mmCIF file of C-alpha atoms in Angstrom:
data_model
loop_
_atom_site.group_PDB
_atom_site.id
_atom_site.type_symbol
_atom_site.label_atom_id
_atom_site.label_comp_id
_atom_site.label_asym_id
_atom_site.label_seq_id
_atom_site.Cartn_x
_atom_site.Cartn_y
_atom_site.Cartn_z
ATOM 1 C CA GLY I 37 110.651 120.150 86.262
ATOM 2 C CA ALA I 38 109.268 116.578 85.839
ATOM 3 C CA GLY I 39 109.918 114.192 88.788
ATOM 4 C CA VAL I 40 110.407 110.506 88.614
ATOM 5 C CA SER I 41 107.427 108.610 86.919
ATOM 6 C CA GLN I 42 106.267 104.966 87.079
ATOM 7 C CA THR I 43 103.882 103.152 85.055
ATOM 8 C CA PRO I 44 101.468 101.536 85.616
ATOM 9 C CA SER I 45 100.138 103.052 88.849
ATOM 10 C CA ASN I 46 98.340 99.812 89.741
ATOM 11 C CA LYS I 47 98.731 96.395 88.352
ATOM 12 C CA VAL I 48 96.479 93.558 89.360
ATOM 13 C CA THR I 49 97.825 90.114 87.971
ATOM 14 C CA GLU I 50 97.110 86.227 88.578
ATOM 15 C CA LYS I 51 99.433 84.169 90.262
ATOM 16 C CA GLY I 52 101.951 82.655 87.763
ATOM 17 C CA LYS I 53 101.844 85.731 85.225
ATOM 18 C CA TYR I 54 104.772 87.658 84.215
ATOM 19 C CA VAL I 55 104.775 91.570 84.760
ATOM 20 C CA GLU I 56 106.762 94.568 83.808
ATOM 21 C CA LEU I 57 107.075 97.892 85.894
ATOM 22 C CA ARG I 58 108.475 100.853 84.311
ATOM 23 C CA CYS I 59 110.403 103.625 85.711
ATOM 24 C CA ASP I 60 111.380 107.051 84.203
ATOM 25 C CA PRO I 61 114.034 108.788 86.247
ATOM 26 C CA ILE I 62 114.656 112.374 86.491
ATOM 27 C CA SER I 63 116.562 113.493 83.292
ATOM 28 C CA GLY I 64 120.305 113.449 83.558
ATOM 29 C CA HIS I 65 120.131 111.373 86.788
ATOM 30 C CA THR I 66 122.756 108.547 86.466
ATOM 31 C CA ALA I 67 121.922 106.663 89.470
ATOM 32 C CA LEU I 68 118.597 104.707 89.566
ATOM 33 C CA TYR I 69 117.167 102.360 92.407
ATOM 34 C CA TRP I 70 114.322 99.932 92.917
ATOM 35 C CA TYR I 71 112.942 99.520 96.293
ATOM 36 C CA ARG I 72 109.943 97.305 97.294
ATOM 37 C CA GLN I 73 107.490 98.449 100.069
ATOM 38 C CA SER I 74 105.164 96.022 101.950
ATOM 39 C CA LEU I 75 102.256 97.386 103.941
ATOM 40 C CA GLY I 76 103.445 99.045 107.203
ATOM 41 C CA GLN I 77 107.109 98.656 106.348
ATOM 42 C CA GLY I 78 109.829 101.052 105.071
ATOM 43 C CA PRO I 79 111.226 100.619 101.439
ATOM 44 C CA GLU I 80 113.526 97.722 100.882
ATOM 45 C CA PHE I 81 116.277 97.923 98.595
ATOM 46 C CA LEU I 82 116.195 95.740 95.603
ATOM 47 C CA ILE I 83 118.733 96.926 92.837
ATOM 48 C CA TYR I 84 120.878 99.930 91.994
ATOM 49 C CA PHE I 85 121.930 100.998 88.474
ATOM 50 C CA GLN I 86 124.802 103.450 87.650
ATOM 51 C CA GLY I 87 124.199 104.273 83.920
ATOM 52 C CA THR I 88 123.387 101.209 82.272
ATOM 53 C CA GLY I 89 124.769 98.682 84.443
ATOM 54 C CA ALA I 90 123.468 96.841 87.565
ATOM 55 C CA ALA I 91 126.091 97.892 89.965
ATOM 56 C CA ASP I 92 124.368 96.072 92.926
ATOM 57 C CA ASP I 93 121.399 93.645 92.731
ATOM 58 C CA SER I 94 121.932 92.093 96.151
ATOM 59 C CA GLY I 95 118.419 93.044 97.127
ATOM 60 C CA LEU I 96 116.768 90.984 94.466
ATOM 61 C CA PRO I 97 114.723 88.185 96.442
ATOM 62 C CA ASN I 98 115.143 85.471 93.621
ATOM 63 C CA ASP I 99 115.789 84.723 90.126
ATOM 64 C CA ARG I 100 112.205 85.445 89.345
ATOM 65 C CA PHE I 101 113.253 89.287 89.562
ATOM 66 C CA PHE I 102 115.380 91.012 86.934
ATOM 67 C CA ALA I 103 115.651 94.537 85.971
ATOM 68 C CA VAL I 104 117.295 96.332 83.036
ATOM 69 C CA ARG I 105 118.201 99.880 82.057
ATOM 70 C CA PRO I 106 119.475 99.429 78.420
ATOM 71 C CA GLU I 107 120.162 103.112 77.600
ATOM 72 C CA GLY I 108 120.874 104.551 80.974
ATOM 73 C CA SER I 109 117.457 106.199 81.364
ATOM 74 C CA VAL I 110 114.369 104.280 81.687
ATOM 75 C CA SER I 111 114.333 101.072 83.782
ATOM 76 C CA THR I 112 112.079 98.212 83.595
ATOM 77 C CA LEU I 113 111.666 95.779 86.606
ATOM 78 C CA LYS I 114 110.474 92.462 85.509
ATOM 79 C CA ILE I 115 108.896 89.733 87.677
ATOM 80 C CA GLN I 116 108.343 86.238 86.125
ATOM 81 C CA ARG I 117 105.884 83.432 87.631
ATOM 82 C CA THR I 118 104.316 86.004 90.184
ATOM 83 C CA GLU I 119 103.439 84.855 93.704
ATOM 84 C CA ARG I 120 101.100 86.165 96.227
ATOM 85 C CA GLY I 121 103.933 87.348 98.391
ATOM 86 C CA ASP I 122 105.211 89.655 95.523
ATOM 87 C CA SER I 123 102.351 91.919 96.300
ATOM 88 C CA ALA I 124 103.837 95.277 97.514
ATOM 89 C CA VAL I 125 104.358 98.699 96.221
ATOM 90 C CA TYR I 126 107.380 99.071 94.013
ATOM 91 C CA LEU I 127 109.250 102.328 94.101
ATOM 92 C CA CYS I 128 111.874 103.790 91.967
ATOM 93 C CA ALA I 129 114.172 106.466 92.958
ATOM 94 C CA SER I 130 116.950 108.414 90.974
ATOM 95 C CA SER I 131 119.936 110.567 92.098
ATOM 96 C CA SER I 132 122.426 112.582 90.390
ATOM 97 C CA HIS I 133 125.316 110.226 91.364
ATOM 98 C CA GLY I 134 125.729 107.146 93.380
ATOM 99 C CA THR I 135 128.379 107.107 95.904
ATOM 100 C CA SER I 136 129.362 110.600 96.825
ATOM 101 C CA GLY I 137 128.164 113.971 98.235
ATOM 102 C CA TYR I 138 124.604 114.594 99.453
ATOM 103 C CA ASN I 139 123.145 112.280 96.886
ATOM 104 C CA GLU I 140 119.346 112.889 97.747
ATOM 105 C CA GLN I 141 117.306 110.097 96.150
ATOM 106 C CA PHE I 142 114.013 111.422 94.468
ATOM 107 C CA PHE I 143 111.226 108.880 94.674
ATOM 108 C CA GLY I 144 108.509 108.023 92.067
ATOM 109 C CA PRO I 145 104.772 107.561 93.173
ATOM 110 C CA GLY I 146 105.214 103.615 92.979
ATOM 111 C CA THR I 147 103.497 100.751 91.345
ATOM 112 C CA ARG I 148 100.946 98.968 93.505
ATOM 113 C CA LEU I 149 101.217 95.235 92.303
ATOM 114 C CA THR I 150 98.554 92.928 93.603
ATOM 115 C CA VAL I 151 98.855 89.244 92.871
ATOM 116 C CA LEU I 152 95.714 87.108 93.189
ATOM 117 C CA GLY S 235 123.160 93.421 108.717
ATOM 118 C CA GLN S 236 121.031 96.754 109.130
ATOM 119 C CA ASN S 237 118.734 97.223 112.241
ATOM 120 C CA ILE S 238 116.858 100.442 112.314
ATOM 121 C CA ASP S 239 114.150 100.996 114.932
ATOM 122 C CA GLN S 240 111.530 103.958 115.394
ATOM 123 C CA PRO S 241 108.165 103.776 117.033
ATOM 124 C CA THR S 242 105.195 102.729 115.194
ATOM 125 C CA GLU S 243 102.905 105.525 115.971
ATOM 126 C CA MET S 244 102.770 108.942 117.653
ATOM 127 C CA THR S 245 99.743 111.197 118.094
ATOM 128 C CA ALA S 246 99.884 114.969 118.897
ATOM 129 C CA THR S 247 97.971 117.873 118.954
ATOM 130 C CA GLU S 248 97.718 120.588 116.233
ATOM 131 C CA GLY S 249 100.222 123.402 117.298
ATOM 132 C CA ALA S 250 102.391 120.804 119.366
ATOM 133 C CA ILE S 251 105.775 119.581 119.029
ATOM 134 C CA VAL S 252 106.595 116.005 118.407
ATOM 135 C CA GLN S 253 109.871 114.099 118.520
ATOM 136 C CA ILE S 254 110.482 110.949 116.517
ATOM 137 C CA ASN S 255 113.434 108.927 117.587
ATOM 138 C CA CYS S 256 115.369 106.552 115.586
ATOM 139 C CA THR S 257 118.202 104.113 116.829
ATOM 140 C CA TYR S 258 120.295 102.294 114.348
ATOM 141 C CA GLN S 259 123.007 99.471 114.019
ATOM 142 C CA THR S 260 124.264 99.274 110.544
ATOM 143 C CA SER S 261 127.304 97.658 108.928
ATOM 144 C CA GLY S 262 128.303 101.185 107.323
ATOM 145 C CA PHE S 263 127.363 104.831 107.668
ATOM 146 C CA ASN S 264 127.301 107.508 105.157
ATOM 147 C CA GLY S 265 124.577 109.721 106.516
ATOM 148 C CA LEU S 266 120.994 109.567 108.041
ATOM 149 C CA PHE S 267 118.015 110.643 106.007
ATOM 150 C CA TRP S 268 114.533 111.393 107.227
ATOM 151 C CA TYR S 269 111.667 111.119 104.549
ATOM 152 C CA GLN S 270 107.995 112.046 104.843
ATOM 153 C CA GLN S 271 105.456 109.700 103.208
ATOM 154 C CA HIS S 272 101.578 110.602 102.881
ATOM 155 C CA ALA S 273 99.438 107.448 102.411
ATOM 156 C CA GLY S 274 99.797 106.325 98.829
ATOM 157 C CA GLU S 275 102.362 108.595 97.850
ATOM 158 C CA ALA S 276 106.108 108.773 97.268
ATOM 159 C CA PRO S 277 108.611 109.306 100.212
ATOM 160 C CA THR S 278 109.816 113.070 99.911
ATOM 161 C CA PHE S 279 112.995 114.342 101.442
ATOM 162 C CA LEU S 280 112.945 116.121 104.764
ATOM 163 C CA SER S 281 116.582 116.110 106.096
ATOM 164 C CA TYR S 282 120.032 114.898 106.167
ATOM 165 C CA ASN S 283 122.568 114.649 108.629
ATOM 166 C CA VAL S 284 126.292 113.104 108.178
ATOM 167 C CA LEU S 285 127.884 114.989 111.109
ATOM 168 C CA ASP S 286 126.722 115.065 114.810
ATOM 169 C CA GLY S 287 124.607 117.712 115.774
ATOM 170 C CA LEU S 288 121.345 119.551 115.067
ATOM 171 C CA GLU S 289 120.071 120.610 111.545
ATOM 172 C CA GLU S 290 117.304 122.952 111.436
ATOM 173 C CA LYS S 291 115.148 123.592 108.532
ATOM 174 C CA GLY S 292 111.949 125.674 109.134
ATOM 175 C CA ARG S 293 109.580 123.883 111.362
ATOM 176 C CA PHE S 294 111.533 120.704 111.129
ATOM 177 C CA SER S 295 114.903 119.619 112.774
ATOM 178 C CA SER S 296 116.696 116.727 112.767
ATOM 179 C CA PHE S 297 119.551 115.568 115.284
ATOM 180 C CA LEU S 298 122.364 112.945 115.034
ATOM 181 C CA SER S 299 124.812 111.466 117.534
ATOM 182 C CA ARG S 300 126.971 108.821 115.664
ATOM 183 C CA SER S 301 128.466 107.191 118.858
ATOM 184 C CA LYS S 302 125.152 106.363 120.057
ATOM 185 C CA GLY S 303 123.694 105.405 116.846
ATOM 186 C CA TYR S 304 120.949 107.706 117.318
ATOM 187 C CA SER S 305 118.932 110.330 115.756
ATOM 188 C CA TYR S 306 115.579 112.114 116.022
ATOM 189 C CA LEU S 307 113.242 114.258 113.778
ATOM 190 C CA LEU S 308 111.618 117.399 115.592
ATOM 191 C CA LEU S 309 108.442 118.739 114.200
ATOM 192 C CA LYS S 310 107.346 121.922 115.462
ATOM 193 C CA GLU S 311 103.879 123.789 115.412
ATOM 194 C CA LEU S 312 102.033 120.915 114.246
ATOM 195 C CA GLN S 313 99.833 121.251 111.331
ATOM 196 C CA MET S 314 97.060 118.755 110.136
ATOM 197 C CA LYS S 315 98.921 118.180 106.762
ATOM 198 C CA ASP S 316 101.887 116.909 108.959
ATOM 199 C CA SER S 317 99.958 113.671 109.439
ATOM 200 C CA ALA S 318 101.957 111.180 107.671
ATOM 201 C CA SER S 319 104.696 108.261 108.119
ATOM 202 C CA TYR S 320 108.068 109.436 108.846
ATOM 203 C CA LEU S 321 110.806 107.125 107.666
ATOM 204 C CA CYS S 322 114.482 107.164 109.232
ATOM 205 C CA ALA S 323 117.011 105.846 106.584
ATOM 206 C CA VAL S 324 120.576 105.116 106.754
ATOM 207 C CA ARG S 325 122.980 105.506 103.848
ATOM 208 C CA HIS S 326 125.762 103.221 103.272
ATOM 209 C CA ASP S 327 127.692 104.005 100.086
ATOM 210 C CA TYR S 328 124.585 104.457 97.833
ATOM 211 C CA LYS S 329 122.193 102.265 99.409
ATOM 212 C CA LEU S 330 119.481 103.387 101.820
ATOM 213 C CA SER S 331 118.326 101.168 104.582
ATOM 214 C CA PHE S 332 115.055 102.133 106.127
ATOM 215 C CA GLY S 333 113.112 101.758 109.050
ATOM 216 C CA ALA S 334 109.608 100.728 109.190
ATOM 217 C CA GLY S 335 108.419 104.153 109.523
ATOM 218 C CA THR S 336 106.406 106.193 112.238
ATOM 219 C CA THR S 337 102.970 107.129 111.683
ATOM 220 C CA VAL S 338 102.263 110.636 113.039
ATOM 221 C CA THR S 339 98.501 111.630 113.469
ATOM 222 C CA VAL S 340 97.753 115.197 114.308
ATOM 223 C CA ARG S 341 94.622 115.905 116.047
ATOM 224 C CA ALA S 342 92.773 119.308 116.055
#
């Protein structure tokens, strides 16, 4: 079956611009996560959705970052007034439920964001 | 806070065994995952430990000691395709906290 997909795979933008990154989770997965991975580092948690609501957005670095999941499936991560320090790979993951059981998270291929 | 440590790099010969250690100090614990990540690709699940002991899955095994805050991933009969980064991740509720990853290079 289809895995987690993310678009675009690469995004180059200029400092100060607005970007949107899209994640399409595995069908039926209620839990969705966004992570950010800088070069040579492990993924860093940003936000967690259970259904349509953001259950935990404590990892978002500041108010320039915002994410939505209006219908409980596709999610969009939005970054306003991008800065060079935002350059990283943004990973999306989904799982069948959030807090109980095995709860393996399946990751998408990521969007590589470069802010010039 | 979360503190998850693993070696930065390891090199081994094709056919050999390599053990990647991970130590953690975290505010909560609901299990430990190991993921494999090839360059430019998504992390893929390898193993999950929630109780102490060894979990074996083919050429890969993972061990956990909760009292010591310690895990290792054992890769046997190394193949060239095993060259990748290996990420240790601790789960607390729904959230995964990752180490920086260990880059394993397999040489012929």
